[in-house]
Short mmCIF file of C-alpha atoms in Angstrom, two decimals:
data_model
loop_
_atom_site.label_atom_id
_atom_site.label_comp_id
_atom_site.label_asym_id
_atom_site.label_seq_id
_atom_site.Cartn_x
_atom_site.Cartn_y
_atom_site.Cartn_z
CA ALA A 72 -199.62 72.07 27.39
CA SER A 73 -202.96 70.65 27.49
CA PRO A 74 -205.59 72.82 24.33
CA PRO A 75 -207.89 75.12 26.23
CA PRO A 76 -211.60 75.30 26.86
CA SER A 77 -213.98 73.78 24.15
CA SER A 78 -215.88 77.44 24.75
CA GLN A 79 -212.56 79.70 23.97
CA ALA A 80 -211.97 77.80 20.61
CA ALA A 81 -212.77 75.70 17.53
CA PRO A 82 -211.58 71.81 18.81
CA THR A 83 -208.08 70.80 19.14
CA ARG A 84 -207.93 69.16 16.33
CA SER A 85 -209.20 71.93 14.04
CA ARG A 86 -207.04 74.24 15.29
CA ARG A 87 -203.98 72.57 15.28
CA GLN A 88 -204.84 71.50 11.49
CA ALA A 89 -205.69 75.32 11.09
CA LEU A 90 -201.67 75.93 12.67
CA ALA A 91 -200.26 73.51 10.60
CA THR A 92 -201.27 75.32 7.39
CA LEU A 93 -200.40 78.62 8.35
CA ALA A 94 -196.94 77.85 9.06
CA ALA A 95 -196.38 75.51 5.96
CA SER A 96 -197.39 78.85 3.73
CA GLU A 97 -194.19 79.58 2.55
CA SER A 98 -195.83 81.24 -0.90
CA PRO A 99 -197.89 84.19 -0.05
CA PRO A 100 -196.67 87.03 2.48
CA MET A 101 -198.20 86.76 6.07
CA ARG A 102 -200.65 89.07 5.24
CA ARG A 103 -202.43 87.33 2.63
CA VAL A 104 -203.01 84.09 4.72
CA LEU A 105 -204.42 86.50 7.16
CA SER A 106 -206.96 88.57 4.96
CA SER A 107 -207.98 84.99 3.12
CA ALA A 108 -208.15 82.80 5.63
CA PRO A 109 -212.41 84.12 7.29
CA ALA A 110 -211.83 85.47 10.56
CA ALA A 111 -213.88 82.64 12.65
CA GLU A 112 -210.68 80.38 11.35
CA MET A 113 -207.98 82.08 11.80
CA ILE A 114 -209.56 83.23 15.54
CA GLY A 115 -209.35 79.32 16.51
CA ALA A 116 -206.60 78.93 15.08
CA ALA A 117 -204.63 81.92 16.63
CA VAL A 118 -206.20 80.74 20.34
CA ALA A 119 -203.74 77.94 21.42
CA GLU A 120 -200.76 78.31 23.93
CA LYS A 121 -197.93 81.19 23.37
CA ALA A 122 -195.25 78.63 22.62
CA ALA A 123 -196.57 77.33 18.95
CA VAL A 124 -198.65 80.88 18.43
CA ARG A 125 -194.88 82.60 18.77
CA ALA A 126 -193.52 78.96 17.10
CA LEU A 127 -196.12 79.83 14.12
CA SER A 128 -195.14 83.88 14.68
CA ALA A 129 -191.44 82.97 13.88
CA ARG A 130 -192.19 80.54 10.07
CA ALA A 131 -194.68 83.48 9.20
CA VAL A 132 -192.10 86.29 10.08
CA SER A 133 -188.50 84.38 7.65
CA THR A 134 -191.90 83.62 5.03
CA ALA A 135 -193.52 87.22 4.72
CA ALA A 136 -189.50 88.66 4.71
CA ALA A 137 -188.75 86.55 2.00
CA VAL A 138 -191.77 87.20 -0.55
CA ALA A 139 -191.69 91.00 0.73
CA THR A 140 -187.21 90.76 -0.94
CA GLU A 141 -188.81 88.87 -3.63
CA GLU A 142 -192.13 91.70 -5.05
CA GLY A 143 -190.19 93.95 -3.04
CA GLY A 144 -189.23 97.60 -4.98
CA GLY A 145 -187.89 100.61 -4.68
CA ILE A 146 -189.90 103.72 -6.28
CA SER A 147 -191.58 103.39 -8.72
CA MET A 148 -193.48 106.55 -10.06
CA LYS A 149 -197.17 107.44 -12.17
CA THR A 150 -198.77 110.37 -12.52
CA LYS A 151 -197.61 113.79 -8.70
CA VAL A 152 -198.93 113.50 -5.65
CA PRO A 153 -201.41 114.05 -5.05
CA GLY A 154 -202.68 112.29 -9.09
CA PRO A 155 -206.17 112.15 -9.88
CA VAL A 156 -207.47 109.69 -8.08
CA GLY A 157 -205.80 110.99 -4.71
CA LEU A 158 -207.69 114.28 -6.17
CA ARG A 159 -210.91 113.01 -6.65
CA LEU A 160 -210.25 111.49 -2.74
CA MET A 161 -210.21 115.08 -1.91
CA GLU A 162 -213.19 116.49 -3.32
CA GLN A 163 -215.43 113.65 -1.98
CA HIS A 164 -214.23 113.88 1.55
CA GLY A 165 -214.69 117.39 2.04
CA PRO A 166 -217.87 117.77 2.39
CA GLN A 167 -217.36 114.65 5.80
CA GLY A 168 -215.11 116.58 7.44
CA ALA A 169 -211.11 116.60 5.38
CA SER A 170 -209.99 115.21 8.74
CA GLY A 171 -209.31 118.82 10.10
CA GLY A 172 -208.30 119.62 6.10
CA ALA A 173 -204.38 119.41 6.09
CA ILE A 174 -204.61 116.61 4.09
CA SER A 175 -201.83 116.10 1.81
CA LEU A 176 -202.22 113.07 -0.18
CA PHE A 177 -204.39 109.63 -0.27
CA CYS A 178 -202.83 105.40 -0.14
CA ASP A 179 -202.62 102.43 -0.23
CA TYR A 180 -201.49 101.32 3.40
CA ARG A 181 -202.37 97.30 1.42
CA ALA A 182 -199.76 97.16 -0.82
CA SER A 183 -197.08 99.77 1.39
CA ASP A 184 -193.71 97.40 2.57
CA GLY A 185 -190.74 98.96 4.11
CA CYS A 186 -189.82 101.74 4.09
CA TYR A 187 -192.22 102.05 0.42
CA LEU A 188 -195.45 104.10 1.01
CA VAL A 189 -198.03 103.48 -2.28
CA ASP A 190 -200.34 105.89 -2.92
CA ALA A 191 -203.89 106.08 -3.63
CA ASP A 192 -202.55 106.27 -7.39
CA GLY A 193 -199.70 102.90 -7.33
CA ASN A 194 -196.82 105.43 -6.21
CA ARG A 195 -194.84 103.79 -4.37
CA MET A 196 -192.65 106.86 -2.63
CA LEU A 197 -189.18 105.79 -0.53
CA ASP A 198 -190.12 107.10 2.59
CA MET A 199 -188.43 109.64 4.83
CA PHE A 200 -190.63 110.67 7.24
CA SER A 201 -192.89 107.63 8.56
CA GLN A 202 -196.45 108.69 9.39
CA ILE A 203 -194.48 111.81 11.77
CA ALA A 204 -191.64 109.38 13.16
CA SER A 205 -194.37 106.91 13.81
CA LEU A 206 -193.91 103.55 12.77
CA PRO A 207 -190.72 101.96 13.80
CA LEU A 208 -191.08 99.18 11.22
CA GLY A 209 -191.93 100.85 8.01
CA TYR A 210 -195.33 99.45 6.34
CA ASN A 211 -196.93 95.91 7.02
CA HIS A 212 -193.28 94.79 8.47
CA PRO A 213 -193.62 90.55 9.22
CA SER A 214 -193.24 90.43 12.86
CA LEU A 215 -196.39 93.03 13.13
CA LEU A 216 -197.83 91.20 10.79
CA ALA A 217 -197.27 87.81 12.44
CA ALA A 218 -197.69 89.22 16.13
CA GLN A 219 -202.42 89.27 14.76
CA ALA A 220 -201.70 85.63 14.76
CA ASP A 221 -201.03 86.19 19.68
CA PRO A 222 -205.03 84.64 20.29
CA LEU A 223 -205.11 88.27 23.08
CA LEU A 224 -204.95 90.62 20.06
CA ALA A 225 -208.09 89.40 19.46
CA THR A 226 -208.59 89.74 22.32
CA TYR A 227 -208.12 92.50 22.94
CA SER A 228 -209.03 94.06 20.35
CA THR A 229 -213.07 92.90 20.83
CA SER A 230 -213.27 93.55 24.29
CA ARG A 231 -211.04 96.55 24.64
CA CYS A 232 -211.25 96.96 28.37
CA ALA A 233 -210.73 100.25 30.23
CA ILE A 234 -207.25 99.88 31.70
CA GLY A 235 -207.17 102.09 34.81
CA LEU A 236 -210.44 100.66 36.68
CA MET A 237 -210.18 96.76 35.16
CA PRO A 238 -207.16 96.38 33.18
CA PRO A 239 -206.65 92.55 32.11
CA MET A 240 -204.56 89.42 34.44
CA GLU A 241 -201.60 90.06 31.00
CA LEU A 242 -200.91 93.63 32.22
CA PRO A 243 -198.35 93.24 34.15
CA GLU A 244 -196.56 91.10 32.84
CA LEU A 245 -197.16 92.33 29.27
CA LEU A 246 -195.33 95.72 30.54
CA ASP A 247 -192.24 94.09 32.56
CA GLU A 248 -191.67 92.51 28.67
CA THR A 249 -191.74 95.93 26.92
CA PHE A 250 -191.74 99.74 28.81
CA LEU A 251 -190.46 98.18 31.81
CA LYS A 252 -187.30 96.30 29.56
CA ILE A 253 -186.35 99.40 28.25
CA ALA A 254 -187.11 101.96 31.01
CA PRO A 255 -184.52 104.57 31.58
CA ALA A 256 -181.84 104.14 34.72
CA GLY A 257 -183.68 105.09 37.54
CA LEU A 258 -187.65 105.54 36.31
CA SER A 259 -188.91 102.42 37.77
CA ARG A 260 -192.52 103.10 37.06
CA VAL A 261 -194.82 104.03 33.91
CA GLN A 262 -198.27 104.78 33.20
CA THR A 263 -199.71 104.26 29.65
CA MET A 264 -202.55 106.80 28.00
CA LEU A 265 -203.56 106.92 24.42
CA CYS A 266 -201.25 110.07 23.13
CA GLY A 267 -198.25 112.45 23.59
CA SER A 268 -200.93 114.93 24.28
CA SER A 269 -202.83 113.57 26.56
CA ALA A 270 -199.85 111.72 28.41
CA ASN A 271 -198.16 115.09 28.87
CA GLU A 272 -201.35 116.32 30.27
CA ASN A 273 -201.06 114.41 32.58
CA VAL A 274 -197.71 114.69 33.67
CA PHE A 275 -198.28 118.53 34.35
CA LYS A 276 -201.25 117.26 36.86
CA ALA A 277 -198.83 114.49 38.26
CA ALA A 278 -196.16 117.15 38.68
CA MET A 279 -199.01 119.70 40.71
CA PHE A 280 -200.60 117.40 42.41
CA ALA A 281 -196.80 116.04 43.67
CA TYR A 282 -195.80 119.96 44.65
CA ARG A 283 -199.16 120.45 46.54
CA ALA A 284 -197.85 117.19 48.15
CA LYS A 285 -195.90 119.27 50.02
CA GLN A 286 -197.04 122.32 50.11
CA ARG A 287 -199.69 120.40 52.69
CA ALA A 288 -197.30 119.01 54.71
CA LYS A 289 -195.32 122.08 55.13
CA ALA A 290 -198.52 122.99 56.79
CA GLY A 291 -198.95 119.48 58.36
CA ARG A 292 -201.92 117.60 56.48
CA GLY A 293 -201.94 114.79 55.16
CA PRO A 294 -201.64 114.93 51.46
CA THR A 295 -205.03 114.36 50.68
CA ASP A 296 -206.19 116.56 53.27
CA PHE A 297 -208.25 118.55 51.90
CA THR A 298 -210.06 121.46 53.00
CA ARG A 299 -213.96 122.95 52.35
CA ASP A 300 -212.60 126.02 50.78
CA GLU A 301 -210.33 123.71 48.38
CA LEU A 302 -214.05 121.48 47.53
CA GLU A 303 -215.24 123.64 47.18
CA SER A 304 -213.60 126.21 44.90
CA CYS A 305 -212.26 123.74 42.63
CA MET A 306 -215.32 122.97 41.40
CA VAL A 307 -215.80 126.94 40.67
CA ASN A 308 -212.55 126.30 38.42
CA GLN A 309 -210.83 128.69 41.47
CA SER A 310 -208.50 128.44 44.15
CA PRO A 311 -207.14 127.68 46.61
CA GLY A 312 -208.13 123.88 45.08
CA CYS A 313 -207.25 124.29 41.38
CA ALA A 314 -203.62 125.45 41.31
CA ASN A 315 -203.85 128.25 39.36
CA ASP A 316 -200.82 130.49 40.48
CA LEU A 317 -199.12 126.78 39.91
CA SER A 318 -197.20 127.18 36.09
CA ILE A 319 -195.19 124.15 33.60
CA LEU A 320 -191.59 126.31 32.12
CA SER A 321 -191.59 125.33 28.51
CA PHE A 322 -189.18 127.02 25.00
CA ARG A 323 -189.42 128.53 22.42
CA GLY A 324 -189.58 126.43 19.14
CA GLY A 325 -191.13 123.16 21.26
CA PHE A 326 -193.80 121.77 20.41
CA HIS A 327 -195.85 119.17 23.15
CA GLY A 328 -199.10 118.51 22.58
CA ARG A 329 -202.71 120.15 21.10
CA THR A 330 -204.22 119.52 23.75
CA MET A 331 -205.35 122.56 26.28
CA ALA A 332 -202.66 123.18 28.86
CA ALA A 333 -200.09 120.88 25.91
CA LEU A 334 -200.81 123.56 23.70
CA THR A 335 -200.15 126.59 26.46
CA CYS A 336 -196.18 124.31 26.21
CA THR A 337 -196.45 124.72 22.87
CA HIS A 338 -194.40 127.27 20.57
CA SER A 339 -193.64 126.13 17.35
CA LYS A 340 -195.16 127.36 14.97
CA PRO A 341 -199.05 130.30 15.54
CA VAL A 342 -201.86 127.81 12.52
CA HIS A 343 -200.94 125.83 16.12
CA LYS A 344 -202.74 128.48 18.75
CA LEU A 345 -204.28 131.03 17.13
CA ASP A 346 -207.74 131.04 18.85
CA ALA A 347 -207.26 128.56 21.67
CA PRO A 348 -206.82 129.69 25.09
CA ALA A 349 -204.00 129.57 26.37
CA PHE A 350 -202.90 129.70 30.45
CA ASP A 351 -200.98 132.78 32.27
CA TRP A 352 -197.81 129.74 31.77
CA PRO A 353 -194.40 131.46 31.44
CA THR A 354 -192.47 130.64 28.08
CA ALA A 355 -188.14 130.43 27.61
CA ASP A 356 -185.69 131.13 25.50
CA PHE A 357 -184.26 128.01 23.16
CA PRO A 358 -180.85 127.86 22.25
CA ALA A 359 -180.68 129.68 18.40
CA LEU A 360 -176.98 127.59 17.73
CA GLN A 361 -174.71 128.22 14.98
CA TYR A 362 -173.34 125.88 12.43
CA PRO A 363 -171.34 123.87 11.29
CA LEU A 364 -170.43 123.07 15.47
CA GLU A 365 -166.96 122.68 15.11
CA HIS A 366 -166.67 126.10 13.35
CA HIS A 367 -168.50 128.31 16.15
CA ALA A 368 -167.97 125.96 20.17
CA ALA A 369 -167.58 129.90 21.96
CA GLU A 370 -170.76 131.88 20.08
CA ASN A 371 -172.94 128.08 21.44
CA ALA A 372 -171.92 128.79 24.15
CA ALA A 373 -172.59 131.67 25.48
CA GLU A 374 -176.18 131.26 23.58
CA GLU A 375 -176.71 127.95 26.12
CA ALA A 376 -175.80 130.20 29.04
CA ARG A 377 -177.44 132.75 28.15
CA CYS A 378 -180.98 130.61 28.07
CA VAL A 379 -179.82 128.97 30.60
CA ASP A 380 -179.15 131.74 32.77
CA GLY A 381 -183.12 133.13 30.92
CA ALA A 382 -184.75 130.10 32.69
CA ARG A 383 -183.48 130.83 36.21
CA ALA A 384 -185.28 134.36 35.89
CA ILE A 385 -188.25 132.82 35.12
CA PHE A 386 -187.71 130.60 38.50
CA GLU A 387 -186.60 133.46 40.14
CA ALA A 388 -189.48 135.65 39.22
CA ARG A 389 -192.17 133.40 39.16
CA LEU A 390 -191.48 132.50 42.85
CA ALA A 391 -190.83 136.02 43.99
CA GLU A 392 -194.78 136.65 42.81
CA GLY A 393 -196.14 133.89 44.49
CA ARG A 394 -196.48 131.37 41.23
CA PRO A 395 -193.72 129.07 41.25
CA VAL A 396 -192.59 127.57 38.60
CA VAL A 397 -193.45 123.32 39.73
CA GLY A 398 -191.66 121.48 36.05
CA LEU A 399 -190.33 121.89 33.07
CA ILE A 400 -190.36 120.62 29.81
CA ILE A 401 -188.16 120.28 27.33
CA GLU A 402 -187.77 117.83 24.40
CA PRO A 403 -183.95 116.86 23.40
CA ILE A 404 -184.76 117.57 20.18
CA LEU A 405 -187.29 120.86 19.25
CA SER A 406 -188.18 118.64 16.33
CA GLU A 407 -191.45 120.56 15.42
CA GLY A 408 -190.07 123.88 16.43
CA GLY A 409 -187.44 123.21 13.43
CA ASP A 410 -184.51 120.64 14.73
CA LEU A 411 -183.72 122.54 17.01
CA HIS A 412 -180.66 120.78 19.47
CA ALA A 413 -178.17 122.17 21.91
CA SER A 414 -175.32 120.67 24.05
CA PRO A 415 -175.88 117.73 26.45
CA SER A 416 -174.20 120.72 29.12
CA PHE A 417 -177.79 122.91 28.67
CA PHE A 418 -179.47 120.15 29.76
CA ALA A 419 -178.04 118.97 32.87
CA SER A 420 -178.04 123.06 33.91
CA LEU A 421 -181.84 123.47 33.31
CA GLN A 422 -181.58 119.82 35.76
CA ARG A 423 -179.60 121.52 38.06
CA LEU A 424 -181.99 124.60 37.58
CA CYS A 425 -185.40 122.18 38.32
CA GLY A 426 -183.96 120.77 41.31
CA GLU A 427 -182.37 124.01 42.61
CA PHE A 428 -186.45 125.62 42.85
CA ASP A 429 -188.06 122.46 43.36
CA ALA A 430 -189.58 121.74 40.00
CA ALA A 431 -190.05 118.46 38.18
CA PHE A 432 -187.88 117.28 35.72
CA ILE A 433 -189.72 116.29 31.97
CA VAL A 434 -188.16 115.20 28.92
CA ASP A 435 -190.43 114.44 26.08
CA GLU A 436 -189.98 111.78 24.18
CA VAL A 437 -192.42 111.76 21.93
CA GLN A 438 -190.82 112.05 18.91
CA THR A 439 -186.98 110.63 19.97
CA GLY A 440 -187.69 108.26 22.12
CA VAL A 441 -187.14 104.33 21.74
CA MET A 442 -183.62 104.02 19.49
CA ALA A 443 -184.35 106.42 16.27
CA SER A 444 -181.50 108.91 18.00
CA GLY A 445 -179.20 106.16 18.34
CA HIS A 446 -180.15 105.89 21.72
CA MET A 447 -183.12 104.02 23.60
CA TRP A 448 -184.05 107.40 25.01
CA ALA A 449 -182.21 110.12 23.33
CA HIS A 450 -181.45 112.04 26.76
CA GLN A 451 -179.37 109.21 27.87
CA ALA A 452 -176.81 110.73 25.28
CA TRP A 453 -176.51 113.81 28.42
CA GLY A 454 -174.80 111.88 31.18
CA LEU A 455 -177.53 113.77 33.84
CA PRO A 456 -176.77 112.41 37.26
CA GLU A 457 -179.84 111.32 38.11
CA ALA A 458 -182.92 110.37 35.90
CA PRO A 459 -185.10 113.25 34.90
CA ASP A 460 -188.47 112.93 36.94
CA PHE A 461 -190.72 111.90 33.88
CA VAL A 462 -190.08 111.14 30.16
CA VAL A 463 -193.24 111.07 28.05
CA PHE A 464 -193.09 108.95 25.29
CA SER A 465 -195.82 107.81 22.05
CA LYS A 466 -195.30 107.37 17.87
CA LYS A 467 -192.53 104.80 17.63
CA ALA A 468 -193.86 103.78 21.27
CA LEU A 469 -197.25 103.22 19.24
CA LEU A 470 -198.99 104.86 22.40
CA GLY A 471 -199.07 107.38 25.18
CA GLY A 472 -197.41 107.80 27.99
CA TYR A 473 -194.29 108.49 30.83
CA TYR A 474 -192.02 107.06 32.73
CA PHE A 475 -191.79 108.55 36.29
CA LYS A 476 -190.54 108.98 39.70
CA GLU A 477 -192.02 107.32 42.77
CA ALA A 478 -192.26 110.96 44.51
CA PHE A 479 -194.52 111.17 41.65
CA GLN A 480 -197.07 108.45 41.95
CA PRO A 481 -200.76 109.97 42.31
CA PRO A 482 -201.86 110.69 45.69
CA GLN A 483 -205.30 108.59 45.75
CA GLY A 484 -207.55 106.90 42.85
CA TYR A 485 -209.30 108.86 39.65
CA ARG A 486 -206.82 111.56 40.25
CA ILE A 487 -204.56 110.70 36.79
CA PHE A 488 -207.55 108.66 34.95
CA ASN A 489 -209.26 108.10 31.64
CA THR A 490 -211.23 105.56 30.19
CA TRP A 491 -209.24 103.53 28.14
CA MET A 492 -205.73 104.38 29.60
CA GLY A 493 -204.22 102.88 26.76
CA ASP A 494 -204.27 100.86 24.75
CA MET A 495 -203.31 96.96 24.81
CA THR A 496 -203.62 95.59 21.42
CA LYS A 497 -201.00 98.52 21.03
CA LEU A 498 -198.98 96.33 24.01
CA LEU A 499 -198.66 93.22 22.33
CA LEU A 500 -197.47 94.64 19.32
CA PHE A 501 -194.61 97.47 20.79
CA ARG A 502 -193.95 93.46 21.83
CA ALA A 503 -193.15 92.58 18.81
CA VAL A 504 -190.96 95.58 17.50
CA LEU A 505 -188.95 95.99 20.86
CA GLU A 506 -188.05 91.71 19.59
CA ALA A 507 -187.74 92.69 16.25
CA ALA A 508 -185.41 95.21 17.13
CA GLU A 509 -183.05 93.22 19.25
CA ARG A 510 -183.44 90.59 16.29
CA GLU A 511 -183.07 92.74 13.60
CA GLY A 512 -179.95 95.15 15.22
CA LEU A 513 -182.04 98.47 14.81
CA GLN A 514 -180.86 100.65 17.84
CA ALA A 515 -177.41 99.82 15.77
CA ARG A 516 -178.91 100.41 12.51
CA ALA A 517 -179.59 103.99 13.34
CA VAL A 518 -176.33 104.95 14.31
CA SER A 519 -174.66 104.12 10.91
CA THR A 520 -177.73 104.14 8.63
CA GLY A 521 -178.26 108.15 10.43
CA ALA A 522 -173.78 108.50 9.48
CA ALA A 523 -174.77 107.30 6.05
CA LEU A 524 -177.68 109.73 5.42
CA MET A 525 -175.58 112.05 7.33
CA ARG A 526 -171.96 112.04 4.95
CA THR A 527 -174.58 111.59 1.88
CA LEU A 528 -176.46 115.45 3.44
CA GLU A 529 -172.48 116.77 3.68
CA ALA A 530 -171.82 116.12 -0.31
CA ALA A 531 -174.94 117.38 -0.53
CA ARG A 532 -174.06 120.35 1.03
CA GLU A 533 -170.51 120.70 -0.65
CA ARG A 534 -172.46 121.39 -3.89
CA HIS A 535 -175.72 123.73 -3.43
CA PRO A 536 -174.84 125.55 0.01
CA ARG A 537 -178.34 127.63 -0.98
CA ALA A 538 -180.25 124.59 -0.73
CA VAL A 539 -178.76 122.94 2.47
CA ARG A 540 -177.52 124.61 5.22
CA ASN A 541 -177.00 124.20 8.64
CA LEU A 542 -177.21 120.25 8.40
CA ARG A 543 -178.10 118.74 12.87
CA GLY A 544 -179.14 115.21 13.26
CA ALA A 545 -178.84 112.41 16.38
CA GLY A 546 -178.76 108.63 14.59
CA THR A 547 -181.65 109.26 11.86
CA ILE A 548 -183.66 112.52 13.24
CA ILE A 549 -181.75 114.43 10.85
CA ALA A 550 -182.46 118.14 9.85
CA PHE A 551 -181.29 121.03 7.36
CA ASP A 552 -182.38 124.59 6.13
CA CYS A 553 -183.17 126.10 2.75
CA GLU A 554 -181.79 129.35 1.97
CA THR A 555 -185.55 130.67 1.77
CA PRO A 556 -189.52 129.14 3.72
CA GLU A 557 -189.96 129.25 -0.42
CA MET A 558 -186.85 127.21 -1.55
CA ARG A 559 -188.02 124.11 1.64
CA ASP A 560 -191.38 124.11 -0.88
CA GLU A 561 -190.33 123.84 -3.47
CA LEU A 562 -187.55 121.61 -2.82
CA ALA A 563 -189.67 118.87 -0.50
CA ALA A 564 -192.87 119.06 -3.15
CA ALA A 565 -190.41 117.97 -6.05
CA LEU A 566 -188.92 114.83 -4.24
CA ARG A 567 -192.74 113.63 -3.58
CA ASN A 568 -193.28 114.21 -7.06
CA ASN A 569 -189.79 112.37 -7.71
CA GLY A 570 -190.48 109.28 -4.89
CA VAL A 571 -189.28 110.23 -1.39
CA LEU A 572 -190.85 111.63 1.03
CA VAL A 573 -189.95 114.40 3.56
CA GLY A 574 -191.21 115.74 6.25
CA THR A 575 -190.73 119.81 6.46
CA ASN A 576 -190.24 122.42 11.09
CA GLY A 577 -189.91 124.94 11.35
CA SER A 578 -189.85 127.60 9.18
CA GLN A 579 -187.47 126.08 6.85
CA SER A 580 -186.68 122.81 7.27
CA ILE A 581 -186.39 119.29 5.88
CA ARG A 582 -186.62 117.09 8.72
CA PHE A 583 -185.31 112.91 8.20
CA ARG A 584 -188.34 110.63 10.18
CA PRO A 585 -187.25 107.03 8.59
CA ALA A 586 -188.52 104.04 10.20
CA LEU A 587 -185.23 102.37 12.52
CA ILE A 588 -185.45 99.76 9.23
CA PHE A 589 -184.11 102.01 6.85
CA GLY A 590 -180.23 100.47 5.94
CA ASP A 591 -177.95 101.49 4.16
CA GLU A 592 -179.81 100.48 0.59
CA HIS A 593 -182.17 103.15 1.07
CA VAL A 594 -180.30 106.29 1.89
CA ASP A 595 -178.43 105.35 -1.83
CA GLU A 596 -181.40 104.74 -3.39
CA PHE A 597 -181.75 108.92 -1.39
CA GLU A 598 -179.22 109.74 -2.54
CA GLY A 599 -179.63 109.54 -6.15
CA VAL A 600 -183.16 111.19 -6.43
CA PHE A 601 -181.72 113.82 -4.15
CA ALA A 602 -178.51 115.12 -6.64
CA ALA A 603 -181.12 115.04 -9.96
CA THR A 604 -184.13 116.87 -8.23
CA LEU A 605 -181.13 119.55 -7.00
CA ARG A 606 -180.48 119.81 -11.36
CA GLN A 607 -183.18 119.80 -11.57
CA LEU A 608 -184.45 123.38 -9.93
CA ALA A 609 -181.58 124.51 -10.81
CA LEU A 610 -180.38 125.24 -6.31
#
């Protein structure tokens, strides 16, 4: 292949020498190679045809992986968490705004690797929460470090583009190689966004645009044939221009974000909603299942039927009032609300309700998507007769967005829009994530490792029934309840001080959200710490 123009790169000879130097590096991890090289030299060396970059990346992956194995290690605790350095940083950061006030510890991300997070005091902890379920490959994964050699990453990070207005020429190909490659069956369109909240906000808008377009069609008008009254009233937040009579149905215990419409659909904890205004949108009950499931089949079926009937009643009442529900949003596992589960038949019943009342069926896979459940998308376990209308993603997908059916394509430009509309650098990194997942068999690993973790927790439940109750999960998305909220908080804090990071949710639940690279060796390490901690607390 011919070299790129000299205006875009270092001279060809220097570039080849730099590439050869990097490819021959077999002792330091890739991160040390990248950090020690001058930025200009690295960029010049990286600008080459895709084949050369991919060849270098593959070599760097194997080199860095071997070194990580040599230099890695397990849990190593030096202080309580947070320790003196972490406490001093909190004191320093407080007057700066404290990042919202919920910081639990400061971290040394350069020293962290794999499934291990190192804090500011040098404590090395097994991370089973992975930045609120958002790290697909853990810390400093060789594949993502090697992806830094892609010249497009330098271009996209230094010249961030407005994707919705002037996207880069590589966008269609990158979407084919990433999100469209793993799209749920029946969904061939995708819209990237900044985060899960912004994705849900725009899904709600898209659902309402489509509903209004149908109403106009019944009146013999086109989807954008707006009346003068509509054009003028929307500017003062009034109907008919603003769709104030339309609503989205959500469920108790659900979490869909902290922006205004997403927050209206969030019902996991009061702290998320206090003092913020909300739309007059309805909330339905979500089933409260009893565990073990095999011992409560009849009771759980009755509970799910009750909740479906309740959702139907809301659809009917709102329609009779002239305030139709035009969308229903649901998580496959209500995560922030306490890892609440339901059967595939329950979700299929909700989809049928949406079809009956001409409402969009929206599945929020922000926390459950990208292989963690053992499926690429958790809703695939439901066996639905057709795809949902929308599937929302973020977290392990590295950026927010949603899949949607053609019927929900916006009727004109700027209706679904913001400055960034995603982040091209994250598309490049997510391509590397998917390549690593395929190469390392990470979707299958989520199934096998999840089963091993469940066996460990089942054994703990037999010995410590007060501390481990209502065990439930799919893949590595696993949770259990403690007898009381206080016991849960005590156990989570003790685990952290003993070197294991877990999440908490609901009123008294502990949840696990490890990275996809989490393996049986990590389960074994957790098992020892968990058993010791339960004994330590006399639970």
